[in-house]
Amino acid sequence: MSLYSAPDAHHAPDADVHHDIDAHHDVEYLPSLNPAPSYWPVLLTATMTLIPAGIVLYLWGGDSLRLLAWGLLGLGSLTSLVPVMGWCHSVIVDKWAGHFGEAAQGRDLVLGTKLFFLSEIAIFGSIFAYFFATLRHIHLDAGKFWPLDGSPAHWHVGLPAIGLGILLTSSVTCEVAHKMLLKGNKSACKDWMLVTIVLGLIFLAIQGYEWGVFVERGFTVESNVFGTVFYVLTGFHGFHVMTGLIMLLLVYGRLEIGHFSKRRHFSMQAASWYWHLVDVVWVFVFVFVYALYDAY
Amino acid sequence: MSLLETPPSSGSKATRPAPQFPESPHKAIRLPGGLLGILGSTDHKVLGMLYLALALAGAVFGGAFAGAIRAQLSSFDNEVLSPEFYNSMVTMHASVMIFVVIIPALAGFGNYLVPIMIGARDMAFPRLNAFSFWLLIPAGGLMAASFFVQGGTAGAGWTAYPPLSLKEYSGGPGVDMWILAVHLAGLSSITGGINFIVTIMNMRAPGMGLMKMPLFVWTWLVNAWLILIGTPVLSGAVTMVLMDRGFGTGFFKPALGGDPVLYQHLFWFYSHPAVYIMVLPAFGLISHALAAFSRKRIFGYTGMVWAVCAIGLLGFMVWGHHMFTAGISAELRLWFSFMTMVIAVPTGVKIWSWLATVWGGTIRFTTSMKFALGFISLFVIGGISGVWLANVPIDVQVHDSYFVVAHFHYVLVGGSVMGLFAGTYLYFPKMSGRFLDERIGNAVFWLFTIGMNTTFLPMHLVGVQGMARRIWQYREEFEAINRVISFGYLLMAAAGALFIYSIISSLLKPRTCGRDPWGINDVQNSLIWSIPSPPPPYNFDTIPVLKGSSTTGG
Ligand SMILES: [Cu+2]
């Protein structure tokens, strides 16, 4: 039984014909989309479910099931890529076929992407809110800020400052890549995109190195609340850098295939916005967590 | 007066050549009907009904958990449930009712009605819409699975305050699974919220300005903003608990310098607005029901819109009223107390506008109208006890007592659930092409309303006398009243069973409804009553063009 069907004419007495909306206008206003049925969303929820299952198993399965937990996490992440790719493919195909009116769909995607960024800002906001509130209550309780016992006595901001410079530069190169595409110089666009990706990778390497040094010196999430918020904030940011890099890589791949043109490159635009967002978050992390460390 | 005008043939800015829809590449994929067709559906009407069906199924479970609570509390030294299982029942009753029943049910009505009401063929992102719905299945599945793990399901309350929710006091995977379920439900809410905002901002039919949208659409627009800004903060807060439990972090561990009270701030930053997330669309539903069965348009539309916006904005400034006893400073108490009382002002604007909508109308006491009027009466009771609780001295006295339980059940059951009933009886003919039986509806209404008041009114009394919530046994002197409360639960359960029976028996009958089953469109002149019941795929053959007259009636 289908969930709906057109009502049977005999069972649908229309007392109010003067409200007839089915008048056959020959002009279509806002081209509105006719949704294509798709299995990708339901498939994605199914594969994604492996990830929480893996987390539960990781936390509670003990050493014997640790391998299986990692397996579930890996499998969930990898198999999720299939519906994600399929879904993106449908969106691209729909846009190319011009189903819903290019302008209207582009407008929807732009607004939707911006709203998604807003929710990202809200998540980072919750961690920053935690950070500032903790600063305040530690000052009230202990009469001092960092360093708590177990934190580094001083913070050498050299390395993270280099990281900041690299990320900011990568934002610029990303914009240059965009400009090149607008100029129609596709190979230069590709080159600048590659530079952006390499800079992002260098940033991640610096962060990884820094983490390694700290962990070796015994400063971990378990040291104190500063260790907690430091690792979670930088780790969550690093996760976003990684996500951004995957997006940029996909964009690079599509540049290679030749998908984008001066007029049509929404996903490149969205990926670069995302990259800028990640950079701005890092400015905040750098200023409040690193640079002001000795000043607190 | 017709809703539609023939579009001008030339010269107007709005006129564009009809876009040629090329052959869809998806035409090659023929979806099978039945279950497989539903799995792949991206139709907002199918998804809306799936949301509603899920909510109804969830209500059976959430209601059963409430039954377990009431069975345990029916005598003072009962041992039907173990204390741990009682805590689990309290936790899961709240979690299921919030995340699997009320929020999805309102999302269901939103999904079904919003695109039609704004003259669109679907949501802006139909695939994302399907994703939002299907995410709720693993969310509910995780909650259900947690019943079968060692240590049982989460028992730290739906608020999951640390340190109670940390490993020392909540061993076993229950709380972790609950947190992950909240993540999935939260992701569903956020993606849904994005979809609603884009749909409402971008896809309104020509001529439908923002101030011409039906009120239900407005309530969903504000609701979507609350979801978008609030839900990520909840995700952040519960993630911190998850990390504290499993990964050694010290967010809420005083030994490491963390502060458990910060969790409460983050949690209530979402969870107070969540109260409005659960009630704003119900405001919209009853606005339409009241107007429809008074044969009038909504009174004070502009004021109503601004009141909804004000409630949404103020909702983010009052979370501390849940924390008056948590040791927050006097200045903060003053601020949160004052702001909470300020919310009563826009709420009052709404209540008086609803009364003025009914005033002087040609009133028909259909089931939907009864539930809408019941909503006003009961929501006012919950609202007034809310103003009491906004007073710090009173709140300190009755905090964590059954007075608070009574208050929020008057808001959520008397408000949200009554609104959902009113909406169901109003729009069921539109969705299915069939009426719900009004005689059964009458019984459902009276059973539910009497049962609801029998359950929750006496809770004020035992609460003021000092009966604490979330405790499995209580002092002997409260037993008589608790017996009455448990009896009230039976009435509500009977109403629920009758309601489900009514829906199933109606669905088995042939379709009889025309476009305007309630015969109100000559007054209201709105899109939803202008298309067949049920609406055809894609709703509109051509996108409607609205004349100058407002569509705020229904
Ligand atoms: Cu509140």
mmCIF file with all atom_site columns, C-alpha atoms in Angstrom, chain B residues 190-331:
data_model
loop_
_atom_site.group_PDB
_atom_site.id
_atom_site.type_symbol
_atom_site.label_atom_id
_atom_site.label_alt_id
_atom_site.label_comp_id
_atom_site.label_asym_id
_atom_site.label_entity_id
_atom_site.label_seq_id
_atom_site.pdbx_PDB_ins_code
_atom_site.Cartn_x
_atom_site.Cartn_y
_atom_site.Cartn_z
_atom_site.occupancy
_atom_site.B_iso_or_equiv
_atom_site.pdbx_formal_charge
_atom_site.auth_seq_id
_atom_site.auth_comp_id
_atom_site.auth_asym_id
_atom_site.auth_atom_id
_atom_site.pdbx_PDB_model_num
ATOM 1   C CA . ILE B 1 190 ? 20.014  20.177 13.513 1.00 0.00 ? 190 ILE B CA 1
ATOM 2   C CA . THR B 1 191 ? 19.765  18.921 9.933  1.00 0.00 ? 191 THR B CA 1
ATOM 3   C CA . GLY B 1 192 ? 15.989  19.232 10.182 1.00 0.00 ? 192 GLY B CA 1
ATOM 4   C CA . GLY B 1 193 ? 16.296  22.779 11.524 1.00 0.00 ? 193 GLY B CA 1
ATOM 5   C CA . ILE B 1 194 ? 18.575  23.829 8.658  1.00 0.00 ? 194 ILE B CA 1
ATOM 6   C CA . ASN B 1 195 ? 16.099  22.322 6.220  1.00 0.00 ? 195 ASN B CA 1
ATOM 7   C CA . PHE B 1 196 ? 13.144  24.196 7.717  1.00 0.00 ? 196 PHE B CA 1
ATOM 8   C CA . ILE B 1 197 ? 14.896  27.572 7.717  1.00 0.00 ? 197 ILE B CA 1
ATOM 9   C CA . VAL B 1 198 ? 16.049  27.239 4.099  1.00 0.00 ? 198 VAL B CA 1
ATOM 10  C CA . THR B 1 199 ? 12.625  25.983 3.023  1.00 0.00 ? 199 THR B CA 1
ATOM 11  C CA . ILE B 1 200 ? 10.759  28.808 4.694  1.00 0.00 ? 200 ILE B CA 1
ATOM 12  C CA . MET B 1 201 ? 13.185  31.544 3.651  1.00 0.00 ? 201 MET B CA 1
ATOM 13  C CA . ASN B 1 202 ? 13.680  30.470 0.045  1.00 0.00 ? 202 ASN B CA 1
ATOM 14  C CA . MET B 1 203 ? 10.723  28.470 -1.145 1.00 0.00 ? 203 MET B CA 1
ATOM 15  C CA . ARG B 1 204 ? 7.662   30.548 -0.381 1.00 0.00 ? 204 ARG B CA 1
ATOM 16  C CA . ALA B 1 205 ? 5.326   30.908 -3.316 1.00 0.00 ? 205 ALA B CA 1
ATOM 17  C CA . PRO B 1 206 ? 5.340   34.262 -5.098 1.00 0.00 ? 206 PRO B CA 1
ATOM 18  C CA . GLY B 1 207 ? 3.251   36.742 -3.163 1.00 0.00 ? 207 GLY B CA 1
ATOM 19  C CA . MET B 1 208 ? 3.720   35.047 0.193  1.00 0.00 ? 208 MET B CA 1
ATOM 20  C CA . GLY B 1 209 ? 5.648   37.563 2.234  1.00 0.00 ? 209 GLY B CA 1
ATOM 21  C CA . LEU B 1 210 ? 6.968   36.626 5.648  1.00 0.00 ? 210 LEU B CA 1
ATOM 22  C CA . MET B 1 211 ? 4.091   38.400 7.341  1.00 0.00 ? 211 MET B CA 1
ATOM 23  C CA . LYS B 1 212 ? 1.596   36.477 5.253  1.00 0.00 ? 212 LYS B CA 1
ATOM 24  C CA . MET B 1 213 ? 2.761   33.027 6.266  1.00 0.00 ? 213 MET B CA 1
ATOM 25  C CA . PRO B 1 214 ? 0.357   30.899 8.290  1.00 0.00 ? 214 PRO B CA 1
ATOM 26  C CA . LEU B 1 215 ? 1.240   31.065 11.983 1.00 0.00 ? 215 LEU B CA 1
ATOM 27  C CA . PHE B 1 216 ? 2.283   27.431 12.114 1.00 0.00 ? 216 PHE B CA 1
ATOM 28  C CA . VAL B 1 217 ? 5.025   28.219 9.610  1.00 0.00 ? 217 VAL B CA 1
ATOM 29  C CA . TRP B 1 218 ? 6.174   31.105 11.775 1.00 0.00 ? 218 TRP B CA 1
ATOM 30  C CA . THR B 1 219 ? 6.331   28.927 14.874 1.00 0.00 ? 219 THR B CA 1
ATOM 31  C CA . TRP B 1 220 ? 8.445   26.428 12.946 1.00 0.00 ? 220 TRP B CA 1
ATOM 32  C CA . LEU B 1 221 ? 10.772  29.133 11.660 1.00 0.00 ? 221 LEU B CA 1
ATOM 33  C CA . VAL B 1 222 ? 11.495  30.354 15.181 1.00 0.00 ? 222 VAL B CA 1
ATOM 34  C CA . ASN B 1 223 ? 11.659  26.761 16.377 1.00 0.00 ? 223 ASN B CA 1
ATOM 35  C CA . ALA B 1 224 ? 14.270  25.906 13.751 1.00 0.00 ? 224 ALA B CA 1
ATOM 36  C CA . TRP B 1 225 ? 16.467  28.767 14.938 1.00 0.00 ? 225 TRP B CA 1
ATOM 37  C CA . LEU B 1 226 ? 16.204  27.552 18.527 1.00 0.00 ? 226 LEU B CA 1
ATOM 38  C CA . ILE B 1 227 ? 17.185  24.057 17.392 1.00 0.00 ? 227 ILE B CA 1
ATOM 39  C CA . LEU B 1 228 ? 20.080  25.320 15.305 1.00 0.00 ? 228 LEU B CA 1
ATOM 40  C CA . ILE B 1 229 ? 21.638  27.391 18.083 1.00 0.00 ? 229 ILE B CA 1
ATOM 41  C CA . GLY B 1 230 ? 20.712  25.257 21.091 1.00 0.00 ? 230 GLY B CA 1
ATOM 42  C CA . THR B 1 231 ? 21.180  21.647 20.039 1.00 0.00 ? 231 THR B CA 1
ATOM 43  C CA . PRO B 1 232 ? 24.931  21.868 19.261 1.00 0.00 ? 232 PRO B CA 1
ATOM 44  C CA . VAL B 1 233 ? 25.485  23.093 22.810 1.00 0.00 ? 233 VAL B CA 1
ATOM 45  C CA . LEU B 1 234 ? 23.654  20.042 24.182 1.00 0.00 ? 234 LEU B CA 1
ATOM 46  C CA . SER B 1 235 ? 25.829  17.844 21.983 1.00 0.00 ? 235 SER B CA 1
ATOM 47  C CA . GLY B 1 236 ? 28.900  19.600 23.368 1.00 0.00 ? 236 GLY B CA 1
ATOM 48  C CA . ALA B 1 237 ? 27.753  19.125 26.964 1.00 0.00 ? 237 ALA B CA 1
ATOM 49  C CA . VAL B 1 238 ? 26.935  15.420 26.691 1.00 0.00 ? 238 VAL B CA 1
ATOM 50  C CA . THR B 1 239 ? 30.153  14.816 24.749 1.00 0.00 ? 239 THR B CA 1
ATOM 51  C CA . MET B 1 240 ? 32.052  16.236 27.714 1.00 0.00 ? 240 MET B CA 1
ATOM 52  C CA . VAL B 1 241 ? 30.266  13.732 29.962 1.00 0.00 ? 241 VAL B CA 1
ATOM 53  C CA . LEU B 1 242 ? 31.123  10.931 27.533 1.00 0.00 ? 242 LEU B CA 1
ATOM 54  C CA . MET B 1 243 ? 34.790  11.951 27.579 1.00 0.00 ? 243 MET B CA 1
ATOM 55  C CA . ASP B 1 244 ? 34.799  12.250 31.364 1.00 0.00 ? 244 ASP B CA 1
ATOM 56  C CA . ARG B 1 245 ? 33.355  8.744  31.566 1.00 0.00 ? 245 ARG B CA 1
ATOM 57  C CA . GLY B 1 246 ? 35.488  6.958  29.055 1.00 0.00 ? 246 GLY B CA 1
ATOM 58  C CA . PHE B 1 247 ? 38.548  8.988  28.128 1.00 0.00 ? 247 PHE B CA 1
ATOM 59  C CA . GLY B 1 248 ? 39.885  10.310 31.404 1.00 0.00 ? 248 GLY B CA 1
ATOM 60  C CA . THR B 1 249 ? 39.136  14.006 30.892 1.00 0.00 ? 249 THR B CA 1
ATOM 61  C CA . GLY B 1 250 ? 38.266  16.187 33.865 1.00 0.00 ? 250 GLY B CA 1
ATOM 62  C CA . PHE B 1 251 ? 35.567  18.542 32.574 1.00 0.00 ? 251 PHE B CA 1
ATOM 63  C CA . PHE B 1 252 ? 33.257  17.916 35.515 1.00 0.00 ? 252 PHE B CA 1
ATOM 64  C CA . LYS B 1 253 ? 35.658  16.360 38.022 1.00 0.00 ? 253 LYS B CA 1
ATOM 65  C CA . PRO B 1 254 ? 36.488  18.713 40.912 1.00 0.00 ? 254 PRO B CA 1
ATOM 66  C CA . ALA B 1 255 ? 39.637  16.702 41.662 1.00 0.00 ? 255 ALA B CA 1
ATOM 67  C CA . LEU B 1 256 ? 41.099  17.877 38.356 1.00 0.00 ? 256 LEU B CA 1
ATOM 68  C CA . GLY B 1 257 ? 39.777  21.421 38.675 1.00 0.00 ? 257 GLY B CA 1
ATOM 69  C CA . GLY B 1 258 ? 36.577  20.807 36.726 1.00 0.00 ? 258 GLY B CA 1
ATOM 70  C CA . ASP B 1 259 ? 33.192  22.050 37.840 1.00 0.00 ? 259 ASP B CA 1
ATOM 71  C CA . PRO B 1 260 ? 29.993  19.944 37.633 1.00 0.00 ? 260 PRO B CA 1
ATOM 72  C CA . VAL B 1 261 ? 27.836  23.090 37.735 1.00 0.00 ? 261 VAL B CA 1
ATOM 73  C CA . LEU B 1 262 ? 29.207  24.131 34.339 1.00 0.00 ? 262 LEU B CA 1
ATOM 74  C CA . TYR B 1 263 ? 27.458  21.091 32.895 1.00 0.00 ? 263 TYR B CA 1
ATOM 75  C CA . GLN B 1 264 ? 24.171  22.433 34.189 1.00 0.00 ? 264 GLN B CA 1
ATOM 76  C CA . HIS B 1 265 ? 24.786  25.762 32.461 1.00 0.00 ? 265 HIS B CA 1
ATOM 77  C CA . LEU B 1 266 ? 25.532  24.110 29.126 1.00 0.00 ? 266 LEU B CA 1
ATOM 78  C CA . PHE B 1 267 ? 22.722  21.594 29.482 1.00 0.00 ? 267 PHE B CA 1
ATOM 79  C CA . TRP B 1 268 ? 20.042  24.141 30.309 1.00 0.00 ? 268 TRP B CA 1
ATOM 80  C CA . PHE B 1 269 ? 21.266  26.533 27.642 1.00 0.00 ? 269 PHE B CA 1
ATOM 81  C CA . TYR B 1 270 ? 19.769  23.948 25.289 1.00 0.00 ? 270 TYR B CA 1
ATOM 82  C CA . SER B 1 271 ? 17.147  22.419 27.491 1.00 0.00 ? 271 SER B CA 1
ATOM 83  C CA . HIS B 1 272 ? 15.264  25.524 28.453 1.00 0.00 ? 272 HIS B CA 1
ATOM 84  C CA . PRO B 1 273 ? 14.848  26.517 24.782 1.00 0.00 ? 273 PRO B CA 1
ATOM 85  C CA . ALA B 1 274 ? 13.982  22.848 24.251 1.00 0.00 ? 274 ALA B CA 1
ATOM 86  C CA . VAL B 1 275 ? 10.810  23.528 26.218 1.00 0.00 ? 275 VAL B CA 1
ATOM 87  C CA . TYR B 1 276 ? 9.892   26.046 23.519 1.00 0.00 ? 276 TYR B CA 1
ATOM 88  C CA . ILE B 1 277 ? 11.102  23.677 20.821 1.00 0.00 ? 277 ILE B CA 1
ATOM 89  C CA . MET B 1 278 ? 8.490   21.317 22.224 1.00 0.00 ? 278 MET B CA 1
ATOM 90  C CA . VAL B 1 279 ? 5.681   23.843 22.517 1.00 0.00 ? 279 VAL B CA 1
ATOM 91  C CA . LEU B 1 280 ? 6.040   26.552 19.825 1.00 0.00 ? 280 LEU B CA 1
ATOM 92  C CA . PRO B 1 281 ? 4.761   24.425 16.909 1.00 0.00 ? 281 PRO B CA 1
ATOM 93  C CA . ALA B 1 282 ? 1.944   23.279 19.196 1.00 0.00 ? 282 ALA B CA 1
ATOM 94  C CA . PHE B 1 283 ? 1.090   26.991 19.591 1.00 0.00 ? 283 PHE B CA 1
ATOM 95  C CA . GLY B 1 284 ? 0.863   27.107 15.823 1.00 0.00 ? 284 GLY B CA 1
ATOM 96  C CA . LEU B 1 285 ? -1.359  24.039 15.612 1.00 0.00 ? 285 LEU B CA 1
ATOM 97  C CA . ILE B 1 286 ? -3.883  25.268 18.143 1.00 0.00 ? 286 ILE B CA 1
ATOM 98  C CA . SER B 1 287 ? -3.923  28.748 16.595 1.00 0.00 ? 287 SER B CA 1
ATOM 99  C CA . HIS B 1 288 ? -5.181  27.159 13.396 1.00 0.00 ? 288 HIS B CA 1
ATOM 100 C CA . ALA B 1 289 ? -7.624  24.894 15.225 1.00 0.00 ? 289 ALA B CA 1
ATOM 101 C CA . LEU B 1 290 ? -9.121  27.794 17.192 1.00 0.00 ? 290 LEU B CA 1
ATOM 102 C CA . ALA B 1 291 ? -9.496  29.942 14.090 1.00 0.00 ? 291 ALA B CA 1
ATOM 103 C CA . ALA B 1 292 ? -10.952 27.076 12.048 1.00 0.00 ? 292 ALA B CA 1
ATOM 104 C CA . PHE B 1 293 ? -13.641 26.103 14.515 1.00 0.00 ? 293 PHE B CA 1
ATOM 105 C CA . SER B 1 294 ? -14.584 29.658 15.346 1.00 0.00 ? 294 SER B CA 1
ATOM 106 C CA . ARG B 1 295 ? -14.988 30.330 11.618 1.00 0.00 ? 295 ARG B CA 1
ATOM 107 C CA . LYS B 1 296 ? -12.663 33.279 11.933 1.00 0.00 ? 296 LYS B CA 1
ATOM 108 C CA . ARG B 1 297 ? -9.173  34.316 11.117 1.00 0.00 ? 297 ARG B CA 1
ATOM 109 C CA . ILE B 1 298 ? -6.520  34.407 13.804 1.00 0.00 ? 298 ILE B CA 1
ATOM 110 C CA . PHE B 1 299 ? -6.848  37.523 15.932 1.00 0.00 ? 299 PHE B CA 1
ATOM 111 C CA . GLY B 1 300 ? -3.785  39.739 16.267 1.00 0.00 ? 300 GLY B CA 1
ATOM 112 C CA . TYR B 1 301 ? -1.606  37.939 13.737 1.00 0.00 ? 301 TYR B CA 1
ATOM 113 C CA . THR B 1 302 ? 1.200   40.509 13.882 1.00 0.00 ? 302 THR B CA 1
ATOM 114 C CA . GLY B 1 303 ? 1.255   40.462 17.659 1.00 0.00 ? 303 GLY B CA 1
ATOM 115 C CA . MET B 1 304 ? 1.306   36.671 17.619 1.00 0.00 ? 304 MET B CA 1
ATOM 116 C CA . VAL B 1 305 ? 4.300   36.632 15.277 1.00 0.00 ? 305 VAL B CA 1
ATOM 117 C CA . TRP B 1 306 ? 6.258   39.060 17.421 1.00 0.00 ? 306 TRP B CA 1
ATOM 118 C CA . ALA B 1 307 ? 5.282   37.159 20.554 1.00 0.00 ? 307 ALA B CA 1
ATOM 119 C CA . VAL B 1 308 ? 6.680   33.939 19.074 1.00 0.00 ? 308 VAL B CA 1
ATOM 120 C CA . CYS B 1 309 ? 9.908   35.722 18.126 1.00 0.00 ? 309 CYS B CA 1
ATOM 121 C CA . ALA B 1 310 ? 10.151  37.285 21.594 1.00 0.00 ? 310 ALA B CA 1
ATOM 122 C CA . ILE B 1 311 ? 9.608   33.919 23.279 1.00 0.00 ? 311 ILE B CA 1
ATOM 123 C CA . GLY B 1 312 ? 12.340  32.424 21.097 1.00 0.00 ? 312 GLY B CA 1
ATOM 124 C CA . LEU B 1 313 ? 14.794  35.190 21.965 1.00 0.00 ? 313 LEU B CA 1
ATOM 125 C CA . LEU B 1 314 ? 13.994  35.337 25.689 1.00 0.00 ? 314 LEU B CA 1
ATOM 126 C CA . GLY B 1 315 ? 14.139  31.548 25.844 1.00 0.00 ? 315 GLY B CA 1
ATOM 127 C CA . PHE B 1 316 ? 17.923  31.734 25.563 1.00 0.00 ? 316 PHE B CA 1
ATOM 128 C CA . MET B 1 317 ? 18.251  34.116 28.519 1.00 0.00 ? 317 MET B CA 1
ATOM 129 C CA . VAL B 1 318 ? 16.537  32.204 31.287 1.00 0.00 ? 318 VAL B CA 1
ATOM 130 C CA . TRP B 1 319 ? 18.292  28.853 31.633 1.00 0.00 ? 319 TRP B CA 1
ATOM 131 C CA . GLY B 1 320 ? 19.561  29.621 35.125 1.00 0.00 ? 320 GLY B CA 1
ATOM 132 C CA . HIS B 1 321 ? 16.078  29.275 36.624 1.00 0.00 ? 321 HIS B CA 1
ATOM 133 C CA . HIS B 1 322 ? 16.787  25.546 36.711 1.00 0.00 ? 322 HIS B CA 1
ATOM 134 C CA . MET B 1 323 ? 19.837  26.220 38.873 1.00 0.00 ? 323 MET B CA 1
ATOM 135 C CA . PHE B 1 324 ? 18.591  28.433 41.698 1.00 0.00 ? 324 PHE B CA 1
ATOM 136 C CA . THR B 1 325 ? 19.712  25.807 44.206 1.00 0.00 ? 325 THR B CA 1
ATOM 137 C CA . ALA B 1 326 ? 22.993  24.975 42.446 1.00 0.00 ? 326 ALA B CA 1
ATOM 138 C CA . GLY B 1 327 ? 24.921  27.769 44.098 1.00 0.00 ? 327 GLY B CA 1
ATOM 139 C CA . ILE B 1 328 ? 24.779  30.476 41.468 1.00 0.00 ? 328 ILE B CA 1
ATOM 140 C CA . SER B 1 329 ? 25.314  34.064 42.592 1.00 0.00 ? 329 SER B CA 1
ATOM 141 C CA . ALA B 1 330 ? 22.579  36.398 43.805 1.00 0.00 ? 330 ALA B CA 1
ATOM 142 C CA . GLU B 1 331 ? 22.997  38.630 40.733 1.00 0.00 ? 331 GLU B CA 1
#
